[in-house]
């Protein structure tokens, strides 16, 4: 069950779970749960959540993690009804919705999940969780996806956008978000906060963007090979 909050500050986290497998291709959700637990997030965006796929040993990753972490969730299926994104929150989720991302002829369909979360003290946070198209050369597709996110966001206050965006900070699809006014929460971290691949990080493709009315207290990337991010 959710708990009542006291408003800001709030700690958020994004994590691509690699369908439940670590860098040695072994299924180990407990290691992932410990990475999350050690980071103490109030709100968590997850990507590559499998809910019964054979590749994940037919485990419903989301139900397992929700019970293990004692965090309620909402699920946003994308590729099929059993695979996609999720938002977990210790605070009440007031409402949520799922939206498609273009184009709709991809081998792995994409989407984004939006949740309105009651932080307490009369304050609410809009959380957008997503996972962009993965082929490195397809920047044009990710630019379509960035544009869809921006159309939905529409300069709304108290908003956080999180996920695996499969692009580096200098790429056009990320520059679109920056030019629209979103703030890259990890941009100022030194040394650069690379997130992928986790066994030898050399790129940053995972992001937490915030609306410009929010203040970033601190940001970091946990070190772990529980997933490939």
PDB file of N, CA and C in Angstrom, residues 100-195:
ATOM      1  N   UNK A 100       0.950   5.505 -27.040  1.00  0.00           N
ATOM      2  CA  UNK A 100       1.841   4.929 -28.048  1.00  0.00           C
ATOM      3  C   UNK A 100       2.859   5.965 -28.503  1.00  0.00           C
ATOM      4  N   UNK A 101       4.035   5.485 -28.890  1.00  0.00           N
ATOM      5  CA  UNK A 101       5.029   6.309 -29.566  1.00  0.00           C
ATOM      6  C   UNK A 101       5.108   5.903 -31.031  1.00  0.00           C
ATOM      7  N   UNK A 102       5.351   6.871 -31.915  1.00  0.00           N
ATOM      8  CA  UNK A 102       5.519   6.542 -33.336  1.00  0.00           C
ATOM      9  C   UNK A 102       6.928   6.014 -33.584  1.00  0.00           C
ATOM     10  N   UNK A 103       7.094   5.384 -34.784  1.00  0.00           N
ATOM     11  CA  UNK A 103       6.070   4.913 -35.718  1.00  0.00           C
ATOM     12  C   UNK A 103       5.485   3.593 -35.227  1.00  0.00           C
ATOM     13  N   UNK A 104       4.364   3.190 -35.822  1.00  0.00           N
ATOM     14  CA  UNK A 104       3.676   1.990 -35.348  1.00  0.00           C
ATOM     15  C   UNK A 104       3.992   0.757 -36.186  1.00  0.00           C
ATOM     16  N   UNK A 105       5.074   0.804 -36.957  1.00  0.00           N
ATOM     17  CA  UNK A 105       5.462  -0.357 -37.751  1.00  0.00           C
ATOM     18  C   UNK A 105       6.825  -0.907 -37.320  1.00  0.00           C
ATOM     19  N   UNK A 106       7.288  -0.533 -36.115  1.00  0.00           N
ATOM     20  CA  UNK A 106       8.561  -1.039 -35.614  1.00  0.00           C
ATOM     21  C   UNK A 106       8.422  -2.498 -35.188  1.00  0.00           C
ATOM     22  N   UNK A 107       9.542  -3.215 -35.233  1.00  0.00           N
ATOM     23  CA  UNK A 107       9.550  -4.603 -34.767  1.00  0.00           C
ATOM     24  C   UNK A 107       9.223  -4.658 -33.278  1.00  0.00           C
ATOM     25  N   UNK A 108       9.811  -3.722 -32.495  1.00  0.00           N
ATOM     26  CA  UNK A 108       9.477  -3.598 -31.074  1.00  0.00           C
ATOM     27  C   UNK A 108       8.758  -2.267 -30.900  1.00  0.00           C
ATOM     28  N   UNK A 109       7.467  -2.317 -30.680  1.00  0.00           N
ATOM     29  CA  UNK A 109       6.684  -1.100 -30.528  1.00  0.00           C
ATOM     30  C   UNK A 109       7.040  -0.400 -29.212  1.00  0.00           C
ATOM     31  N   UNK A 110       6.961   0.930 -29.234  1.00  0.00           N
ATOM     32  CA  UNK A 110       7.334   1.730 -28.066  1.00  0.00           C
ATOM     33  C   UNK A 110       6.150   2.565 -27.594  1.00  0.00           C
ATOM     34  N   UNK A 111       6.259   3.013 -26.337  1.00  0.00           N
ATOM     35  CA  UNK A 111       5.215   3.850 -25.769  1.00  0.00           C
ATOM     36  C   UNK A 111       5.728   4.576 -24.547  1.00  0.00           C
ATOM     37  N   UNK A 112       4.854   5.346 -23.910  1.00  0.00           N
ATOM     38  CA  UNK A 112       5.233   5.982 -22.649  1.00  0.00           C
ATOM     39  C   UNK A 112       4.069   5.934 -21.669  1.00  0.00           C
ATOM     40  N   UNK A 113       4.420   5.814 -20.400  1.00  0.00           N
ATOM     41  CA  UNK A 113       3.458   5.725 -19.309  1.00  0.00           C
ATOM     42  C   UNK A 113       3.543   6.998 -18.490  1.00  0.00           C
ATOM     43  N   UNK A 114       2.387   7.539 -18.142  1.00  0.00           N
ATOM     44  CA  UNK A 114       2.321   8.783 -17.373  1.00  0.00           C
ATOM     45  C   UNK A 114       1.560   8.516 -16.080  1.00  0.00           C
ATOM     46  N   UNK A 115       2.123   8.942 -14.968  1.00  0.00           N
ATOM     47  CA  UNK A 115       1.460   8.805 -13.671  1.00  0.00           C
ATOM     48  C   UNK A 115       1.478  10.140 -12.939  1.00  0.00           C
ATOM     49  N   UNK A 116       0.368  10.482 -12.334  1.00  0.00           N
ATOM     50  CA  UNK A 116       0.279  11.658 -11.471  1.00  0.00           C
ATOM     51  C   UNK A 116       0.342  11.171 -10.030  1.00  0.00           C
ATOM     52  N   UNK A 117       1.363  11.628  -9.313  1.00  0.00           N
ATOM     53  CA  UNK A 117       1.662  11.081  -7.986  1.00  0.00           C
ATOM     54  C   UNK A 117       1.474  12.152  -6.917  1.00  0.00           C
ATOM     55  N   UNK A 118       0.752  11.783  -5.875  1.00  0.00           N
ATOM     56  CA  UNK A 118       0.478  12.676  -4.748  1.00  0.00           C
ATOM     57  C   UNK A 118       1.635  12.583  -3.760  1.00  0.00           C
ATOM     58  N   UNK A 119       2.454  13.640  -3.698  1.00  0.00           N
ATOM     59  CA  UNK A 119       3.620  13.650  -2.813  1.00  0.00           C
ATOM     60  C   UNK A 119       3.256  14.057  -1.391  1.00  0.00           C
ATOM     61  N   UNK A 120       2.034  14.503  -1.196  1.00  0.00           N
ATOM     62  CA  UNK A 120       1.629  15.020   0.110  1.00  0.00           C
ATOM     63  C   UNK A 120       1.795  16.530   0.184  1.00  0.00           C
ATOM     64  N   UNK A 121       1.232  17.120   1.225  1.00  0.00           N
ATOM     65  CA  UNK A 121       1.346  18.566   1.445  1.00  0.00           C
ATOM     66  C   UNK A 121       0.813  19.366   0.254  1.00  0.00           C
ATOM     67  N   UNK A 122      -0.161  18.795  -0.441  1.00  0.00           N
ATOM     68  CA  UNK A 122      -0.765  19.483  -1.575  1.00  0.00           C
ATOM     69  C   UNK A 122       0.077  19.505  -2.834  1.00  0.00           C
ATOM     70  N   UNK A 123       1.138  18.735  -2.884  1.00  0.00           N
ATOM     71  CA  UNK A 123       2.043  18.746  -4.034  1.00  0.00           C
ATOM     72  C   UNK A 123       1.918  17.448  -4.828  1.00  0.00           C
ATOM     73  N   UNK A 124       1.960  17.593  -6.157  1.00  0.00           N
ATOM     74  CA  UNK A 124       1.863  16.436  -7.045  1.00  0.00           C
ATOM     75  C   UNK A 124       2.996  16.488  -8.073  1.00  0.00           C
ATOM     76  N   UNK A 125       3.377  15.312  -8.540  1.00  0.00           N
ATOM     77  CA  UNK A 125       4.436  15.195  -9.539  1.00  0.00           C
ATOM     78  C   UNK A 125       3.925  14.363 -10.701  1.00  0.00           C
ATOM     79  N   UNK A 126       4.097  14.892 -11.916  1.00  0.00           N
ATOM     80  CA  UNK A 126       3.788  14.121 -13.116  1.00  0.00           C
ATOM     81  C   UNK A 126       5.045  13.370 -13.560  1.00  0.00           C
ATOM     82  N   UNK A 127       4.940  12.055 -13.662  1.00  0.00           N
ATOM     83  CA  UNK A 127       6.078  11.214 -14.036  1.00  0.00           C
ATOM     84  C   UNK A 127       5.793  10.572 -15.382  1.00  0.00           C
ATOM     85  N   UNK A 128       6.723  10.751 -16.318  1.00  0.00           N
ATOM     86  CA  UNK A 128       6.637  10.143 -17.646  1.00  0.00           C
ATOM     87  C   UNK A 128       7.771   9.123 -17.753  1.00  0.00           C
ATOM     88  N   UNK A 129       7.416   7.871 -17.999  1.00  0.00           N
ATOM     89  CA  UNK A 129       8.405   6.803 -18.128  1.00  0.00           C
ATOM     90  C   UNK A 129       8.352   6.252 -19.539  1.00  0.00           C
ATOM     91  N   UNK A 130       9.527   6.115 -20.175  1.00  0.00           N
ATOM     92  CA  UNK A 130       9.529   5.662 -21.559  1.00  0.00           C
ATOM     93  C   UNK A 130      10.809   4.914 -21.907  1.00  0.00           C
ATOM     94  N   UNK A 131      10.812   4.339 -23.098  1.00  0.00           N
ATOM     95  CA  UNK A 131      11.958   3.580 -23.621  1.00  0.00           C
ATOM     96  C   UNK A 131      11.943   3.766 -25.133  1.00  0.00           C
ATOM     97  N   UNK A 132      12.907   4.548 -25.645  1.00  0.00           N
ATOM     98  CA  UNK A 132      12.944   4.879 -27.068  1.00  0.00           C
ATOM     99  C   UNK A 132      13.491   3.717 -27.905  1.00  0.00           C
ATOM    100  N   UNK A 133      13.257   3.819 -29.204  1.00  0.00           N
ATOM    101  CA  UNK A 133      13.767   2.881 -30.206  1.00  0.00           C
ATOM    102  C   UNK A 133      15.279   2.701 -30.049  1.00  0.00           C
ATOM    103  N   UNK A 134      15.758   1.463 -30.281  1.00  0.00           N
ATOM    104  CA  UNK A 134      17.109   1.109 -29.859  1.00  0.00           C
ATOM    105  C   UNK A 134      18.178   1.102 -30.950  1.00  0.00           C
ATOM    106  N   UNK A 135      17.836   1.066 -32.226  1.00  0.00           N
ATOM    107  CA  UNK A 135      18.882   0.975 -33.251  1.00  0.00           C
ATOM    108  C   UNK A 135      19.632   2.303 -33.357  1.00  0.00           C
ATOM    109  N   UNK A 136      20.952   2.250 -33.183  1.00  0.00           N
ATOM    110  CA  UNK A 136      21.767   3.449 -33.057  1.00  0.00           C
ATOM    111  C   UNK A 136      21.630   4.384 -34.251  1.00  0.00           C
ATOM    112  N   UNK A 137      21.508   3.831 -35.459  1.00  0.00           N
ATOM    113  CA  UNK A 137      21.489   4.662 -36.662  1.00  0.00           C
ATOM    114  C   UNK A 137      20.135   5.348 -36.900  1.00  0.00           C
ATOM    115  N   UNK A 138      19.108   4.980 -36.144  1.00  0.00           N
ATOM    116  CA  UNK A 138      17.750   5.476 -36.417  1.00  0.00           C
ATOM    117  C   UNK A 138      17.411   6.719 -35.606  1.00  0.00           C
ATOM    118  N   UNK A 139      18.254   7.732 -35.704  1.00  0.00           N
ATOM    119  CA  UNK A 139      17.977   8.977 -34.973  1.00  0.00           C
ATOM    120  C   UNK A 139      16.679   9.617 -35.429  1.00  0.00           C
ATOM    121  N   UNK A 140      16.316   9.456 -36.702  1.00  0.00           N
ATOM    122  CA  UNK A 140      15.078  10.060 -37.195  1.00  0.00           C
ATOM    123  C   UNK A 140      13.855   9.503 -36.484  1.00  0.00           C
ATOM    124  N   UNK A 141      13.899   8.218 -36.158  1.00  0.00           N
ATOM    125  CA  UNK A 141      12.787   7.602 -35.425  1.00  0.00           C
ATOM    126  C   UNK A 141      12.720   8.150 -33.997  1.00  0.00           C
ATOM    127  N   UNK A 142      13.869   8.262 -33.357  1.00  0.00           N
ATOM    128  CA  UNK A 142      13.869   8.797 -31.984  1.00  0.00           C
ATOM    129  C   UNK A 142      13.468  10.269 -31.955  1.00  0.00           C
ATOM    130  N   UNK A 143      13.772  10.998 -33.009  1.00  0.00           N
ATOM    131  CA  UNK A 143      13.311  12.393 -33.059  1.00  0.00           C
ATOM    132  C   UNK A 143      11.784  12.454 -33.123  1.00  0.00           C
ATOM    133  N   UNK A 144      11.158  11.538 -33.838  1.00  0.00           N
ATOM    134  CA  UNK A 144       9.703  11.451 -33.826  1.00  0.00           C
ATOM    135  C   UNK A 144       9.196  11.168 -32.416  1.00  0.00           C
ATOM    136  N   UNK A 145       9.901  10.306 -31.715  1.00  0.00           N
ATOM    137  CA  UNK A 145       9.478   9.934 -30.372  1.00  0.00           C
ATOM    138  C   UNK A 145       9.676  11.080 -29.383  1.00  0.00           C
ATOM    139  N   UNK A 146      10.789  11.808 -29.510  1.00  0.00           N
ATOM    140  CA  UNK A 146      10.992  12.997 -28.680  1.00  0.00           C
ATOM    141  C   UNK A 146       9.886  14.012 -28.909  1.00  0.00           C
ATOM    142  N   UNK A 147       9.527  14.203 -30.164  1.00  0.00           N
ATOM    143  CA  UNK A 147       8.486  15.169 -30.499  1.00  0.00           C
ATOM    144  C   UNK A 147       7.147  14.771 -29.876  1.00  0.00           C
ATOM    145  N   UNK A 148       6.844  13.472 -29.870  1.00  0.00           N
ATOM    146  CA  UNK A 148       5.594  13.001 -29.264  1.00  0.00           C
ATOM    147  C   UNK A 148       5.587  13.263 -27.763  1.00  0.00           C
ATOM    148  N   UNK A 149       6.719  13.047 -27.116  1.00  0.00           N
ATOM    149  CA  UNK A 149       6.831  13.325 -25.676  1.00  0.00           C
ATOM    150  C   UNK A 149       6.635  14.813 -25.416  1.00  0.00           C
ATOM    151  N   UNK A 150       7.271  15.659 -26.213  1.00  0.00           N
ATOM    152  CA  UNK A 150       7.166  17.106 -26.011  1.00  0.00           C
ATOM    153  C   UNK A 150       5.749  17.600 -26.253  1.00  0.00           C
ATOM    154  N   UNK A 151       5.067  17.030 -27.252  1.00  0.00           N
ATOM    155  CA  UNK A 151       3.674  17.407 -27.497  1.00  0.00           C
ATOM    156  C   UNK A 151       2.810  17.090 -26.291  1.00  0.00           C
ATOM    157  N   UNK A 152       3.073  15.945 -25.674  1.00  0.00           N
ATOM    158  CA  UNK A 152       2.297  15.595 -24.480  1.00  0.00           C
ATOM    159  C   UNK A 152       2.667  16.493 -23.304  1.00  0.00           C
ATOM    160  N   UNK A 153       3.962  16.701 -23.077  1.00  0.00           N
ATOM    161  CA  UNK A 153       4.415  17.483 -21.922  1.00  0.00           C
ATOM    162  C   UNK A 153       3.848  18.897 -21.951  1.00  0.00           C
ATOM    163  N   UNK A 154       3.999  19.586 -23.052  1.00  0.00           N
ATOM    164  CA  UNK A 154       3.405  20.902 -23.270  1.00  0.00           C
ATOM    165  C   UNK A 154       3.734  21.877 -22.135  1.00  0.00           C
ATOM    166  N   UNK A 155       4.993  21.866 -21.691  1.00  0.00           N
ATOM    167  CA  UNK A 155       5.490  22.812 -20.681  1.00  0.00           C
ATOM    168  C   UNK A 155       4.822  22.668 -19.315  1.00  0.00           C
ATOM    169  N   UNK A 156       4.277  21.522 -19.002  1.00  0.00           N
ATOM    170  CA  UNK A 156       3.628  21.320 -17.706  1.00  0.00           C
ATOM    171  C   UNK A 156       4.657  21.400 -16.576  1.00  0.00           C
ATOM    172  N   UNK A 157       4.267  22.049 -15.485  1.00  0.00           N
ATOM    173  CA  UNK A 157       5.137  22.156 -14.313  1.00  0.00           C
ATOM    174  C   UNK A 157       5.202  20.822 -13.575  1.00  0.00           C
ATOM    175  N   UNK A 158       6.178  20.721 -12.672  1.00  0.00           N
ATOM    176  CA  UNK A 158       6.323  19.548 -11.785  1.00  0.00           C
ATOM    177  C   UNK A 158       6.275  18.240 -12.571  1.00  0.00           C
ATOM    178  N   UNK A 159       7.148  18.135 -13.564  1.00  0.00           N
ATOM    179  CA  UNK A 159       7.182  16.952 -14.421  1.00  0.00           C
ATOM    180  C   UNK A 159       8.584  16.364 -14.454  1.00  0.00           C
ATOM    181  N   UNK A 160       8.645  15.036 -14.406  1.00  0.00           N
ATOM    182  CA  UNK A 160       9.895  14.300 -14.561  1.00  0.00           C
ATOM    183  C   UNK A 160       9.728  13.307 -15.701  1.00  0.00           C
ATOM    184  N   UNK A 161      10.673  13.292 -16.624  1.00  0.00           N
ATOM    185  CA  UNK A 161      10.722  12.332 -17.728  1.00  0.00           C
ATOM    186  C   UNK A 161      11.912  11.418 -17.500  1.00  0.00           C
ATOM    187  N   UNK A 162      11.663  10.110 -17.442  1.00  0.00           N
ATOM    188  CA  UNK A 162      12.741   9.161 -17.150  1.00  0.00           C
ATOM    189  C   UNK A 162      12.706   7.983 -18.107  1.00  0.00           C
ATOM    190  N   UNK A 163      13.895   7.455 -18.403  1.00  0.00           N
ATOM    191  CA  UNK A 163      13.939   6.229 -19.170  1.00  0.00           C
ATOM    192  C   UNK A 163      15.215   6.025 -19.946  1.00  0.00           C
ATOM    193  N   UNK A 164      15.256   4.887 -20.616  1.00  0.00           N
ATOM    194  CA  UNK A 164      16.328   4.540 -21.547  1.00  0.00           C
ATOM    195  C   UNK A 164      15.950   5.131 -22.900  1.00  0.00           C
ATOM    196  N   UNK A 165      16.654   6.191 -23.289  1.00  0.00           N
ATOM    197  CA  UNK A 165      16.307   6.903 -24.522  1.00  0.00           C
ATOM    198  C   UNK A 165      17.198   6.511 -25.690  1.00  0.00           C
ATOM    199  N   UNK A 166      18.152   5.605 -25.464  1.00  0.00           N
ATOM    200  CA  UNK A 166      18.969   5.040 -26.535  1.00  0.00           C
ATOM    201  C   UNK A 166      19.628   6.079 -27.421  1.00  0.00           C
ATOM    202  N   UNK A 167      20.016   7.199 -26.826  1.00  0.00           N
ATOM    203  CA  UNK A 167      20.733   8.259 -27.542  1.00  0.00           C
ATOM    204  C   UNK A 167      21.681   8.922 -26.558  1.00  0.00           C
ATOM    205  N   UNK A 168      22.750   9.503 -27.089  1.00  0.00           N
ATOM    206  CA  UNK A 168      23.710  10.197 -26.239  1.00  0.00           C
ATOM    207  C   UNK A 168      23.353  11.678 -26.130  1.00  0.00           C
ATOM    208  N   UNK A 169      23.879  12.370 -25.118  1.00  0.00           N
ATOM    209  CA  UNK A 169      23.438  13.748 -24.845  1.00  0.00           C
ATOM    210  C   UNK A 169      23.558  14.713 -26.018  1.00  0.00           C
ATOM    211  N   UNK A 170      24.527  14.514 -26.912  1.00  0.00           N
ATOM    212  CA  UNK A 170      24.716  15.440 -28.021  1.00  0.00           C
ATOM    213  C   UNK A 170      23.847  15.107 -29.229  1.00  0.00           C
ATOM    214  N   UNK A 171      23.123  14.005 -29.205  1.00  0.00           N
ATOM    215  CA  UNK A 171      22.331  13.590 -30.358  1.00  0.00           C
ATOM    216  C   UNK A 171      21.109  14.501 -30.545  1.00  0.00           C
ATOM    217  N   UNK A 172      20.644  14.643 -31.794  1.00  0.00           N
ATOM    218  CA  UNK A 172      19.541  15.574 -32.073  1.00  0.00           C
ATOM    219  C   UNK A 172      18.283  15.301 -31.262  1.00  0.00           C
ATOM    220  N   UNK A 173      17.964  14.033 -31.027  1.00  0.00           N
ATOM    221  CA  UNK A 173      16.746  13.694 -30.305  1.00  0.00           C
ATOM    222  C   UNK A 173      16.794  14.146 -28.845  1.00  0.00           C
ATOM    223  N   UNK A 174      18.014  14.229 -28.276  1.00  0.00           N
ATOM    224  CA  UNK A 174      18.160  14.746 -26.915  1.00  0.00           C
ATOM    225  C   UNK A 174      18.225  16.270 -26.917  1.00  0.00           C
ATOM    226  N   UNK A 175      18.824  16.830 -27.958  1.00  0.00           N
ATOM    227  CA  UNK A 175      18.882  18.290 -28.075  1.00  0.00           C
ATOM    228  C   UNK A 175      17.474  18.876 -28.199  1.00  0.00           C
ATOM    229  N   UNK A 176      16.557  18.146 -28.812  1.00  0.00           N
ATOM    230  CA  UNK A 176      15.169  18.600 -28.903  1.00  0.00           C
ATOM    231  C   UNK A 176      14.566  18.788 -27.511  1.00  0.00           C
ATOM    232  N   UNK A 177      14.820  17.852 -26.620  1.00  0.00           N
ATOM    233  CA  UNK A 177      14.287  17.951 -25.255  1.00  0.00           C
ATOM    234  C   UNK A 177      14.902  19.141 -24.526  1.00  0.00           C
ATOM    235  N   UNK A 178      16.204  19.321 -24.729  1.00  0.00           N
ATOM    236  CA  UNK A 178      16.914  20.422 -24.075  1.00  0.00           C
ATOM    237  C   UNK A 178      16.407  21.771 -24.573  1.00  0.00           C
ATOM    238  N   UNK A 179      16.266  21.905 -25.878  1.00  0.00           N
ATOM    239  CA  UNK A 179      15.810  23.165 -26.451  1.00  0.00           C
ATOM    240  C   UNK A 179      14.371  23.490 -26.041  1.00  0.00           C
ATOM    241  N   UNK A 180      13.582  22.472 -25.753  1.00  0.00           N
ATOM    242  CA  UNK A 180      12.201  22.688 -25.341  1.00  0.00           C
ATOM    243  C   UNK A 180      12.098  23.168 -23.896  1.00  0.00           C
ATOM    244  N   UNK A 181      13.213  23.069 -23.142  1.00  0.00           N
ATOM    245  CA  UNK A 181      13.212  23.582 -21.789  1.00  0.00           C
ATOM    246  C   UNK A 181      13.383  22.549 -20.697  1.00  0.00           C
ATOM    247  N   UNK A 182      13.378  21.261 -21.055  1.00  0.00           N
ATOM    248  CA  UNK A 182      13.629  20.241 -20.043  1.00  0.00           C
ATOM    249  C   UNK A 182      15.091  20.292 -19.607  1.00  0.00           C
ATOM    250  N   UNK A 183      15.338  19.923 -18.356  1.00  0.00           N
ATOM    251  CA  UNK A 183      16.675  20.004 -17.774  1.00  0.00           C
ATOM    252  C   UNK A 183      17.196  18.594 -17.526  1.00  0.00           C
ATOM    253  N   UNK A 184      18.374  18.308 -18.044  1.00  0.00           N
ATOM    254  CA  UNK A 184      19.032  17.010 -17.902  1.00  0.00           C
ATOM    255  C   UNK A 184      19.657  16.924 -16.511  1.00  0.00           C
ATOM    256  N   UNK A 185      19.073  16.116 -15.646  1.00  0.00           N
ATOM    257  CA  UNK A 185      19.481  16.088 -14.238  1.00  0.00           C
ATOM    258  C   UNK A 185      20.883  15.551 -14.033  1.00  0.00           C
ATOM    259  N   UNK A 186      21.397  14.787 -14.992  1.00  0.00           N
ATOM    260  CA  UNK A 186      22.700  14.139 -14.796  1.00  0.00           C
ATOM    261  C   UNK A 186      23.795  14.850 -15.591  1.00  0.00           C
ATOM    262  N   UNK A 187      23.447  15.919 -16.290  1.00  0.00           N
ATOM    263  CA  UNK A 187      24.406  16.568 -17.185  1.00  0.00           C
ATOM    264  C   UNK A 187      25.632  17.096 -16.455  1.00  0.00           C
ATOM    265  N   UNK A 188      25.468  17.577 -15.242  1.00  0.00           N
ATOM    266  CA  UNK A 188      26.581  18.197 -14.542  1.00  0.00           C
ATOM    267  C   UNK A 188      27.427  17.259 -13.716  1.00  0.00           C
ATOM    268  N   UNK A 189      27.129  15.965 -13.739  1.00  0.00           N
ATOM    269  CA  UNK A 189      27.872  15.010 -12.918  1.00  0.00           C
ATOM    270  C   UNK A 189      29.271  14.809 -13.496  1.00  0.00           C
ATOM    271  N   UNK A 190      30.278  14.855 -12.642  1.00  0.00           N
ATOM    272  CA  UNK A 190      31.667  14.609 -13.037  1.00  0.00           C
ATOM    273  C   UNK A 190      32.272  13.503 -12.173  1.00  0.00           C
ATOM    274  N   UNK A 191      33.039  12.575 -12.792  1.00  0.00           N
ATOM    275  CA  UNK A 191      33.210  12.400 -14.239  1.00  0.00           C
ATOM    276  C   UNK A 191      31.885  12.045 -14.899  1.00  0.00           C
ATOM    277  N   UNK A 192      31.818  12.094 -16.238  1.00  0.00           N
ATOM    278  CA  UNK A 192      30.544  11.851 -16.921  1.00  0.00           C
ATOM    279  C   UNK A 192      29.860  10.572 -16.434  1.00  0.00           C
ATOM    280  N   UNK A 193      28.580  10.676 -16.211  1.00  0.00           N
ATOM    281  CA  UNK A 193      27.815   9.577 -15.619  1.00  0.00           C
ATOM    282  C   UNK A 193      27.366   8.590 -16.698  1.00  0.00           C
ATOM    283  N   UNK A 194      28.308   7.829 -17.211  1.00  0.00           N
ATOM    284  CA  UNK A 194      27.968   6.845 -18.239  1.00  0.00           C
ATOM    285  C   UNK A 194      27.121   5.721 -17.625  1.00  0.00           C
ATOM    286  N   UNK A 195      26.187   5.202 -18.424  1.00  0.00           N
ATOM    287  CA  UNK A 195      25.258   4.204 -17.903  1.00  0.00           C
ATOM    288  C   UNK A 195      25.287   2.874 -18.658  1.00  0.00           C
TER     289      UNK A 195
END
